[in-house]
Amino acid sequence: AQSVTQLGSHVSVSEGALVLLRCNYSSSVPPYLFWYVQYPNQGLQLLLKYTSAATLVKGINGFEAEFKKSETSFHLTKPSAHMSDAAEYFCAVSDDIEGGGADGLTFGKGTHLIIQP
Amino acid sequence: DAGVIQSPRHEVTEMGQEVTLRCKPISGHNSLFWYRQTMMRGLELLIYFNNNVPIDDSGMPEDRFSAKMPNASFSTLKIQPSEPRDSAVYFCASSAGTGTYGYTFGSGTRLTVV
């Protein structure tokens, strides 16, 4: 069974500071990993995904994440936080490798990112 | 592309009433998912379909919940009878078919059962 753990339900950073949101996964097979962002009263939007190509993945809005197999981690970072980054962030894992059909993603509990002016 | 379309955006109903949530996936996507989001439990996968066929409904909480996908462009999630603990935001998502694509989510339906 696959699972995702996001460390810290709330993370607060100052505007312009580094953003680091932590995600550790558990999967019995090489995983596909995703980060989603949810703004208030909206659905989830895909930020970036890892699908066994490059271990450093760049996404939208200046975010990136690095897949580290030895640490079973997929932490999300952004060099300089902006007020508009305030949102809920979800890490997710899928171990679907067969193609032709999608298994459900398993989501972490989410991390609420707060940006201090 | 209009994205995944869910209706209604908000639903307030009385306990015991039937509730039907609707979803139109992105054209060409052959996988569809229903999720429920609450503060206590986070995001939970309720059921998903591949090519209109239900694949895994183990996340459906009770027999009061049912989902259908009569064709590739429409799905419903029904709760009958509804209870206050069903209050949540229900999301529909669709995917092009494999785990590598990620999912596109709708804006959700906020259900309040009073």
PDB file of C-alpha atoms in Angstrom:
ATOM      1  CA  ALA A   1       0.000   0.000   0.000  1.00  0.00           C
ATOM      2  CA  GLN A   2       1.184   3.485  -0.745  1.00  0.00           C
ATOM      3  CA  SER A   3       1.082   6.429   1.631  1.00  0.00           C
ATOM      4  CA  VAL A   4       2.233  10.010   1.946  1.00  0.00           C
ATOM      5  CA  THR A   5       3.284  11.962   5.008  1.00  0.00           C
ATOM      6  CA  GLN A   6       3.485  15.717   4.972  1.00  0.00           C
ATOM      7  CA  LEU A   7       5.411  17.116   7.902  1.00  0.00           C
ATOM      8  CA  GLY A   8       3.806  20.193   9.344  1.00  0.00           C
ATOM      9  CA  SER A   9       0.145  21.021   8.874  1.00  0.00           C
ATOM     10  CA  HIS A  10       1.073  24.721   8.867  1.00  0.00           C
ATOM     11  CA  VAL A  11       4.226  26.415   7.605  1.00  0.00           C
ATOM     12  CA  SER A  12       4.810  30.147   7.969  1.00  0.00           C
ATOM     13  CA  VAL A  13       7.507  32.039   6.066  1.00  0.00           C
ATOM     14  CA  SER A  14       8.249  35.668   5.407  1.00  0.00           C
ATOM     15  CA  GLU A  15       7.716  37.149   1.983  1.00  0.00           C
ATOM     16  CA  GLY A  16      10.943  36.692   0.009  1.00  0.00           C
ATOM     17  CA  ALA A  17      12.148  33.803   2.143  1.00  0.00           C
ATOM     18  CA  LEU A  18      12.727  30.210   1.076  1.00  0.00           C
ATOM     19  CA  VAL A  19       9.705  27.949   1.032  1.00  0.00           C
ATOM     20  CA  LEU A  20      10.246  24.297   2.011  1.00  0.00           C
ATOM     21  CA  LEU A  21       7.302  21.913   2.291  1.00  0.00           C
ATOM     22  CA  ARG A  22       8.174  18.361   3.247  1.00  0.00           C
ATOM     23  CA  CYS A  23       6.759  15.165   1.826  1.00  0.00           C
ATOM     24  CA  ASN A  24       7.787  11.574   2.476  1.00  0.00           C
ATOM     25  CA  TYR A  25       6.220   8.651   0.689  1.00  0.00           C
ATOM     26  CA  SER A  26       5.894   4.942   1.036  1.00  0.00           C
ATOM     27  CA  SER A  27       5.408   2.751  -2.005  1.00  0.00           C
ATOM     28  CA  SER A  28       6.143  -0.852  -2.864  1.00  0.00           C
ATOM     29  CA  VAL A  29       7.057   0.046  -6.438  1.00  0.00           C
ATOM     30  CA  PRO A  30       8.732   3.054  -8.046  1.00  0.00           C
ATOM     31  CA  PRO A  31       6.242   5.806  -7.473  1.00  0.00           C
ATOM     32  CA  TYR A  32       4.804   8.666  -9.421  1.00  0.00           C
ATOM     33  CA  LEU A  33       4.746  11.746  -7.190  1.00  0.00           C
ATOM     34  CA  PHE A  34       2.774  14.945  -7.435  1.00  0.00           C
ATOM     35  CA  TRP A  35       2.350  18.280  -5.740  1.00  0.00           C
ATOM     36  CA  TYR A  36      -0.979  20.069  -5.919  1.00  0.00           C
ATOM     37  CA  VAL A  37      -1.985  23.519  -4.703  1.00  0.00           C
ATOM     38  CA  GLN A  38      -5.446  24.495  -3.505  1.00  0.00           C
ATOM     39  CA  TYR A  39      -6.455  28.129  -3.211  1.00  0.00           C
ATOM     40  CA  PRO A  40      -9.478  29.000  -1.048  1.00  0.00           C
ATOM     41  CA  ASN A  41     -12.785  27.762  -2.440  1.00  0.00           C
ATOM     42  CA  GLN A  42     -11.113  26.191  -5.443  1.00  0.00           C
ATOM     43  CA  GLY A  43     -10.193  22.728  -6.632  1.00  0.00           C
ATOM     44  CA  LEU A  44      -6.712  21.284  -6.620  1.00  0.00           C
ATOM     45  CA  GLN A  45      -4.291  22.443  -9.314  1.00  0.00           C
ATOM     46  CA  LEU A  46      -1.285  20.423 -10.413  1.00  0.00           C
ATOM     47  CA  LEU A  47       2.001  22.142  -9.533  1.00  0.00           C
ATOM     48  CA  LEU A  48       4.448  19.516 -10.736  1.00  0.00           C
ATOM     49  CA  LYS A  49       4.980  15.791 -11.068  1.00  0.00           C
ATOM     50  CA  TYR A  50       7.762  13.229 -10.949  1.00  0.00           C
ATOM     51  CA  THR A  51       7.454  10.294 -13.333  1.00  0.00           C
ATOM     52  CA  SER A  52      10.925   8.699 -13.184  1.00  0.00           C
ATOM     53  CA  ALA A  53      12.665  11.079 -15.550  1.00  0.00           C
ATOM     54  CA  ALA A  54      14.819  13.834 -14.021  1.00  0.00           C
ATOM     55  CA  THR A  55      14.912  13.773 -10.234  1.00  0.00           C
ATOM     56  CA  LEU A  56      14.662  17.561 -10.017  1.00  0.00           C
ATOM     57  CA  VAL A  57      11.293  18.619 -11.290  1.00  0.00           C
ATOM     58  CA  LYS A  58      10.309  22.174 -12.083  1.00  0.00           C
ATOM     59  CA  GLY A  59       6.710  23.263 -11.879  1.00  0.00           C
ATOM     60  CA  ILE A  60       4.570  26.314 -12.226  1.00  0.00           C
ATOM     61  CA  ASN A  61       4.878  29.539 -10.215  1.00  0.00           C
ATOM     62  CA  GLY A  62       8.597  28.997  -9.556  1.00  0.00           C
ATOM     63  CA  PHE A  63       8.186  25.822  -7.498  1.00  0.00           C
ATOM     64  CA  GLU A  64      10.386  22.777  -7.829  1.00  0.00           C
ATOM     65  CA  ALA A  65      10.763  19.440  -6.089  1.00  0.00           C
ATOM     66  CA  GLU A  66      13.512  16.881  -5.857  1.00  0.00           C
ATOM     67  CA  PHE A  67      12.927  13.140  -5.763  1.00  0.00           C
ATOM     68  CA  LYS A  68      15.334  11.414  -3.358  1.00  0.00           C
ATOM     69  CA  LYS A  69      14.871   7.684  -3.404  1.00  0.00           C
ATOM     70  CA  SER A  70      17.303   7.055  -0.525  1.00  0.00           C
ATOM     71  CA  GLU A  71      15.275   9.363   1.685  1.00  0.00           C
ATOM     72  CA  THR A  72      11.870   8.459   0.182  1.00  0.00           C
ATOM     73  CA  SER A  73      11.243  12.177  -0.034  1.00  0.00           C
ATOM     74  CA  PHE A  74       9.796  14.630  -2.516  1.00  0.00           C
ATOM     75  CA  HIS A  75      10.087  18.032  -0.825  1.00  0.00           C
ATOM     76  CA  LEU A  76       8.691  21.138  -2.494  1.00  0.00           C
ATOM     77  CA  THR A  77      10.742  24.337  -2.580  1.00  0.00           C
ATOM     78  CA  LYS A  78      10.604  27.863  -3.879  1.00  0.00           C
ATOM     79  CA  PRO A  79      13.549  30.248  -3.477  1.00  0.00           C
ATOM     80  CA  SER A  80      11.508  33.358  -2.700  1.00  0.00           C
ATOM     81  CA  ALA A  81       7.992  33.331  -1.302  1.00  0.00           C
ATOM     82  CA  HIS A  82       5.328  35.633  -2.642  1.00  0.00           C
ATOM     83  CA  MET A  83       2.107  36.635  -0.939  1.00  0.00           C
ATOM     84  CA  SER A  84       0.157  34.893  -3.701  1.00  0.00           C
ATOM     85  CA  ASP A  85       1.723  31.555  -2.687  1.00  0.00           C
ATOM     86  CA  ALA A  86      -0.472  31.400   0.405  1.00  0.00           C
ATOM     87  CA  ALA A  87      -2.559  28.266  -0.085  1.00  0.00           C
ATOM     88  CA  GLU A  88      -2.915  24.603   0.878  1.00  0.00           C
ATOM     89  CA  TYR A  89      -0.366  22.260  -0.668  1.00  0.00           C
ATOM     90  CA  PHE A  90      -0.870  18.539  -1.123  1.00  0.00           C
ATOM     91  CA  CYS A  91       1.665  15.869  -1.907  1.00  0.00           C
ATOM     92  CA  ALA A  92       0.312  12.744  -3.631  1.00  0.00           C
ATOM     93  CA  VAL A  93       1.614   9.365  -4.745  1.00  0.00           C
ATOM     94  CA  SER A  94       0.498   6.895  -7.381  1.00  0.00           C
ATOM     95  CA  ASP A  95       2.061   3.549  -8.129  1.00  0.00           C
ATOM     96  CA  ASP A  96       0.215   2.952 -11.358  1.00  0.00           C
ATOM     97  CA  ILE A  97       2.808   1.713 -13.811  1.00  0.00           C
ATOM     98  CA  GLU A  98       0.688  -0.448 -16.031  1.00  0.00           C
ATOM     99  CA  GLY A  99      -0.784   2.266 -18.171  1.00  0.00           C
ATOM    100  CA  GLY A 100      -4.161   2.047 -19.779  1.00  0.00           C
ATOM    101  CA  GLY A 101      -5.917   2.970 -16.577  1.00  0.00           C
ATOM    102  CA  ALA A 102      -5.344   5.226 -13.638  1.00  0.00           C
ATOM    103  CA  ASP A 103      -5.380   4.240 -10.016  1.00  0.00           C
ATOM    104  CA  GLY A 104      -6.478   6.793  -7.488  1.00  0.00           C
ATOM    105  CA  LEU A 105      -3.862   9.102  -6.097  1.00  0.00           C
ATOM    106  CA  THR A 106      -3.166   8.877  -2.387  1.00  0.00           C
ATOM    107  CA  PHE A 107      -2.948  12.360  -0.908  1.00  0.00           C
ATOM    108  CA  GLY A 108      -1.172  13.642   2.153  1.00  0.00           C
ATOM    109  CA  LYS A 109      -3.095  15.635   4.761  1.00  0.00           C
ATOM    110  CA  GLY A 110      -1.925  18.888   3.276  1.00  0.00           C
ATOM    111  CA  THR A 111       0.246  21.790   4.465  1.00  0.00           C
ATOM    112  CA  HIS A 112      -1.174  25.254   4.868  1.00  0.00           C
ATOM    113  CA  LEU A 113       1.415  27.780   3.719  1.00  0.00           C
ATOM    114  CA  ILE A 114       1.219  31.174   5.393  1.00  0.00           C
ATOM    115  CA  ILE A 115       3.186  34.094   4.003  1.00  0.00           C
ATOM    116  CA  GLN A 116       4.081  36.848   6.454  1.00  0.00           C
ATOM    117  CA  PRO A 117       4.481  40.338   4.983  1.00  0.00           C
TER     118      PRO A 117
ATOM    119  CA  ASP B   1     -11.160  23.527 -22.764  1.00  0.00           C
ATOM    120  CA  ALA B   2     -13.631  24.285 -19.986  1.00  0.00           C
ATOM    121  CA  GLY B   3     -11.976  21.895 -17.558  1.00  0.00           C
ATOM    122  CA  VAL B   4     -13.843  19.557 -15.234  1.00  0.00           C
ATOM    123  CA  ILE B   5     -17.278  20.978 -14.562  1.00  0.00           C
ATOM    124  CA  GLN B   6     -19.156  20.231 -11.371  1.00  0.00           C
ATOM    125  CA  SER B   7     -22.646  21.228 -10.383  1.00  0.00           C
ATOM    126  CA  PRO B   8     -24.010  22.579  -8.218  1.00  0.00           C
ATOM    127  CA  ARG B   9     -21.244  24.653  -6.563  1.00  0.00           C
ATOM    128  CA  HIS B  10     -23.160  24.757  -3.309  1.00  0.00           C
ATOM    129  CA  GLU B  11     -25.922  22.525  -1.999  1.00  0.00           C
ATOM    130  CA  VAL B  12     -27.803  22.887   1.253  1.00  0.00           C
ATOM    131  CA  THR B  13     -30.262  20.149   2.069  1.00  0.00           C
ATOM    132  CA  GLU B  14     -32.124  18.723   4.993  1.00  0.00           C
ATOM    133  CA  MET B  15     -31.201  15.470   6.625  1.00  0.00           C
ATOM    134  CA  GLY B  16     -32.914  12.557   4.947  1.00  0.00           C
ATOM    135  CA  GLN B  17     -33.153  14.167   1.534  1.00  0.00           C
ATOM    136  CA  GLU B  18     -31.566  12.775  -1.604  1.00  0.00           C
ATOM    137  CA  VAL B  19     -28.611  14.688  -2.999  1.00  0.00           C
ATOM    138  CA  THR B  20     -27.169  14.320  -6.493  1.00  0.00           C
ATOM    139  CA  LEU B  21     -23.845  15.808  -7.460  1.00  0.00           C
ATOM    140  CA  ARG B  22     -22.866  16.052 -11.100  1.00  0.00           C
ATOM    141  CA  CYS B  23     -19.610  16.030 -13.000  1.00  0.00           C
ATOM    142  CA  LYS B  24     -18.571  16.536 -16.599  1.00  0.00           C
ATOM    143  CA  PRO B  25     -14.978  15.391 -17.175  1.00  0.00           C
ATOM    144  CA  ILE B  26     -12.582  16.791 -19.723  1.00  0.00           C
ATOM    145  CA  SER B  27     -13.290  15.464 -23.194  1.00  0.00           C
ATOM    146  CA  GLY B  28     -10.949  12.603 -24.030  1.00  0.00           C
ATOM    147  CA  HIS B  29     -10.119  11.755 -20.425  1.00  0.00           C
ATOM    148  CA  ASN B  30     -11.033   8.156 -19.723  1.00  0.00           C
ATOM    149  CA  SER B  31     -10.602   8.087 -15.952  1.00  0.00           C
ATOM    150  CA  LEU B  32     -12.862   9.839 -13.479  1.00  0.00           C
ATOM    151  CA  PHE B  33     -12.549  10.149  -9.720  1.00  0.00           C
ATOM    152  CA  TRP B  34     -14.774  11.319  -6.919  1.00  0.00           C
ATOM    153  CA  TYR B  35     -13.066  12.705  -3.796  1.00  0.00           C
ATOM    154  CA  ARG B  36     -14.430  14.055  -0.533  1.00  0.00           C
ATOM    155  CA  GLN B  37     -12.612  16.703   1.486  1.00  0.00           C
ATOM    156  CA  THR B  38     -13.196  17.479   5.154  1.00  0.00           C
ATOM    157  CA  MET B  39     -11.118  19.189   7.792  1.00  0.00           C
ATOM    158  CA  MET B  40     -10.952  16.040   9.882  1.00  0.00           C
ATOM    159  CA  ARG B  41     -10.160  13.454   7.218  1.00  0.00           C
ATOM    160  CA  GLY B  42      -8.561  15.479   4.460  1.00  0.00           C
ATOM    161  CA  LEU B  43      -8.982  14.220   0.890  1.00  0.00           C
ATOM    162  CA  GLU B  44     -10.534  10.804   0.518  1.00  0.00           C
ATOM    163  CA  LEU B  45     -10.968   8.881  -2.710  1.00  0.00           C
ATOM    164  CA  LEU B  46     -14.528   7.617  -2.872  1.00  0.00           C
ATOM    165  CA  ILE B  47     -14.652   5.855  -6.226  1.00  0.00           C
ATOM    166  CA  TYR B  48     -13.023   5.903  -9.613  1.00  0.00           C
ATOM    167  CA  PHE B  49     -14.013   4.868 -13.111  1.00  0.00           C
ATOM    168  CA  ASN B  50     -11.967   3.789 -16.103  1.00  0.00           C
ATOM    169  CA  ASN B  51     -13.749   3.946 -19.460  1.00  0.00           C
ATOM    170  CA  ASN B  52     -17.066   4.461 -17.642  1.00  0.00           C
ATOM    171  CA  VAL B  53     -16.614   1.283 -15.572  1.00  0.00           C
ATOM    172  CA  PRO B  54     -16.342   1.521 -11.778  1.00  0.00           C
ATOM    173  CA  ILE B  55     -12.957   0.095 -10.788  1.00  0.00           C
ATOM    174  CA  ASP B  56     -12.684   0.681  -7.079  1.00  0.00           C
ATOM    175  CA  ASP B  57     -15.490   1.845  -4.819  1.00  0.00           C
ATOM    176  CA  SER B  58     -13.888   0.768  -1.576  1.00  0.00           C
ATOM    177  CA  GLY B  59     -13.784   4.380  -0.452  1.00  0.00           C
ATOM    178  CA  MET B  60     -17.534   4.832  -0.590  1.00  0.00           C
ATOM    179  CA  PRO B  61     -18.420   5.232   3.080  1.00  0.00           C
ATOM    180  CA  GLU B  62     -21.808   3.531   3.139  1.00  0.00           C
ATOM    181  CA  ASP B  63     -24.523   2.075   0.993  1.00  0.00           C
ATOM    182  CA  ARG B  64     -26.190   5.468   1.118  1.00  0.00           C
ATOM    183  CA  PHE B  65     -23.570   6.579  -1.413  1.00  0.00           C
ATOM    184  CA  SER B  66     -23.748   5.527  -5.054  1.00  0.00           C
ATOM    185  CA  ALA B  67     -22.039   6.706  -8.225  1.00  0.00           C
ATOM    186  CA  LYS B  68     -22.738   6.202 -11.894  1.00  0.00           C
ATOM    187  CA  MET B  69     -21.067   7.047 -15.151  1.00  0.00           C
ATOM    188  CA  PRO B  70     -23.582   6.375 -17.924  1.00  0.00           C
ATOM    189  CA  ASN B  71     -21.282   7.779 -20.608  1.00  0.00           C
ATOM    190  CA  ALA B  72     -17.853   9.289 -21.071  1.00  0.00           C
ATOM    191  CA  SER B  73     -19.040  12.840 -20.500  1.00  0.00           C
ATOM    192  CA  PHE B  74     -21.133  12.562 -17.355  1.00  0.00           C
ATOM    193  CA  SER B  75     -21.028  11.140 -13.858  1.00  0.00           C
ATOM    194  CA  THR B  76     -23.184  11.467 -10.770  1.00  0.00           C
ATOM    195  CA  LEU B  77     -22.622  10.904  -7.082  1.00  0.00           C
ATOM    196  CA  LYS B  78     -25.813  10.322  -5.131  1.00  0.00           C
ATOM    197  CA  ILE B  79     -26.389  10.302  -1.392  1.00  0.00           C
ATOM    198  CA  GLN B  80     -29.691   8.869  -0.209  1.00  0.00           C
ATOM    199  CA  PRO B  81     -30.629   9.563   2.517  1.00  0.00           C
ATOM    200  CA  SER B  82     -28.241  12.365   3.399  1.00  0.00           C
ATOM    201  CA  GLU B  83     -26.943  12.931   6.930  1.00  0.00           C
ATOM    202  CA  PRO B  84     -25.218  15.909   8.589  1.00  0.00           C
ATOM    203  CA  ARG B  85     -21.909  14.006   8.677  1.00  0.00           C
ATOM    204  CA  ASP B  86     -21.958  13.942   4.883  1.00  0.00           C
ATOM    205  CA  SER B  87     -21.294  17.677   4.882  1.00  0.00           C
ATOM    206  CA  ALA B  88     -18.062  18.198   2.961  1.00  0.00           C
ATOM    207  CA  VAL B  89     -16.641  19.445  -0.299  1.00  0.00           C
ATOM    208  CA  TYR B  90     -16.938  16.835  -3.025  1.00  0.00           C
ATOM    209  CA  PHE B  91     -14.475  16.987  -5.893  1.00  0.00           C
ATOM    210  CA  CYS B  92     -14.578  15.313  -9.236  1.00  0.00           C
ATOM    211  CA  ALA B  93     -11.340  14.831 -11.166  1.00  0.00           C
ATOM    212  CA  SER B  94     -10.486  13.344 -14.530  1.00  0.00           C
ATOM    213  CA  SER B  95      -7.330  11.989 -16.094  1.00  0.00           C
ATOM    214  CA  ALA B  96      -6.080  10.926 -19.506  1.00  0.00           C
ATOM    215  CA  GLY B  97      -5.563   7.459 -18.196  1.00  0.00           C
ATOM    216  CA  THR B  98      -2.240   6.701 -16.614  1.00  0.00           C
ATOM    217  CA  GLY B  99      -0.678   7.673 -13.353  1.00  0.00           C
ATOM    218  CA  THR B 100       1.822   9.899 -15.114  1.00  0.00           C
ATOM    219  CA  TYR B 101      -0.691  12.496 -16.191  1.00  0.00           C
ATOM    220  CA  GLY B 102      -1.946  13.671 -12.859  1.00  0.00           C
ATOM    221  CA  TYR B 103      -5.522  14.691 -12.460  1.00  0.00           C
ATOM    222  CA  THR B 104      -7.529  17.766 -13.334  1.00  0.00           C
ATOM    223  CA  PHE B 105      -9.921  18.693 -10.576  1.00  0.00           C
ATOM    224  CA  GLY B 106     -13.223  20.466 -10.756  1.00  0.00           C
ATOM    225  CA  SER B 107     -14.035  23.373  -8.447  1.00  0.00           C
ATOM    226  CA  GLY B 108     -15.995  21.132  -6.126  1.00  0.00           C
ATOM    227  CA  THR B 109     -19.477  21.020  -4.644  1.00  0.00           C
ATOM    228  CA  ARG B 110     -19.822  22.242  -1.084  1.00  0.00           C
ATOM    229  CA  LEU B 111     -22.532  20.121   0.511  1.00  0.00           C
ATOM    230  CA  THR B 112     -24.174  21.137   3.757  1.00  0.00           C
ATOM    231  CA  VAL B 113     -26.702  18.782   5.321  1.00  0.00           C
ATOM    232  CA  VAL B 114     -28.712  20.378   8.111  1.00  0.00           C
TER     233      VAL B 114
END
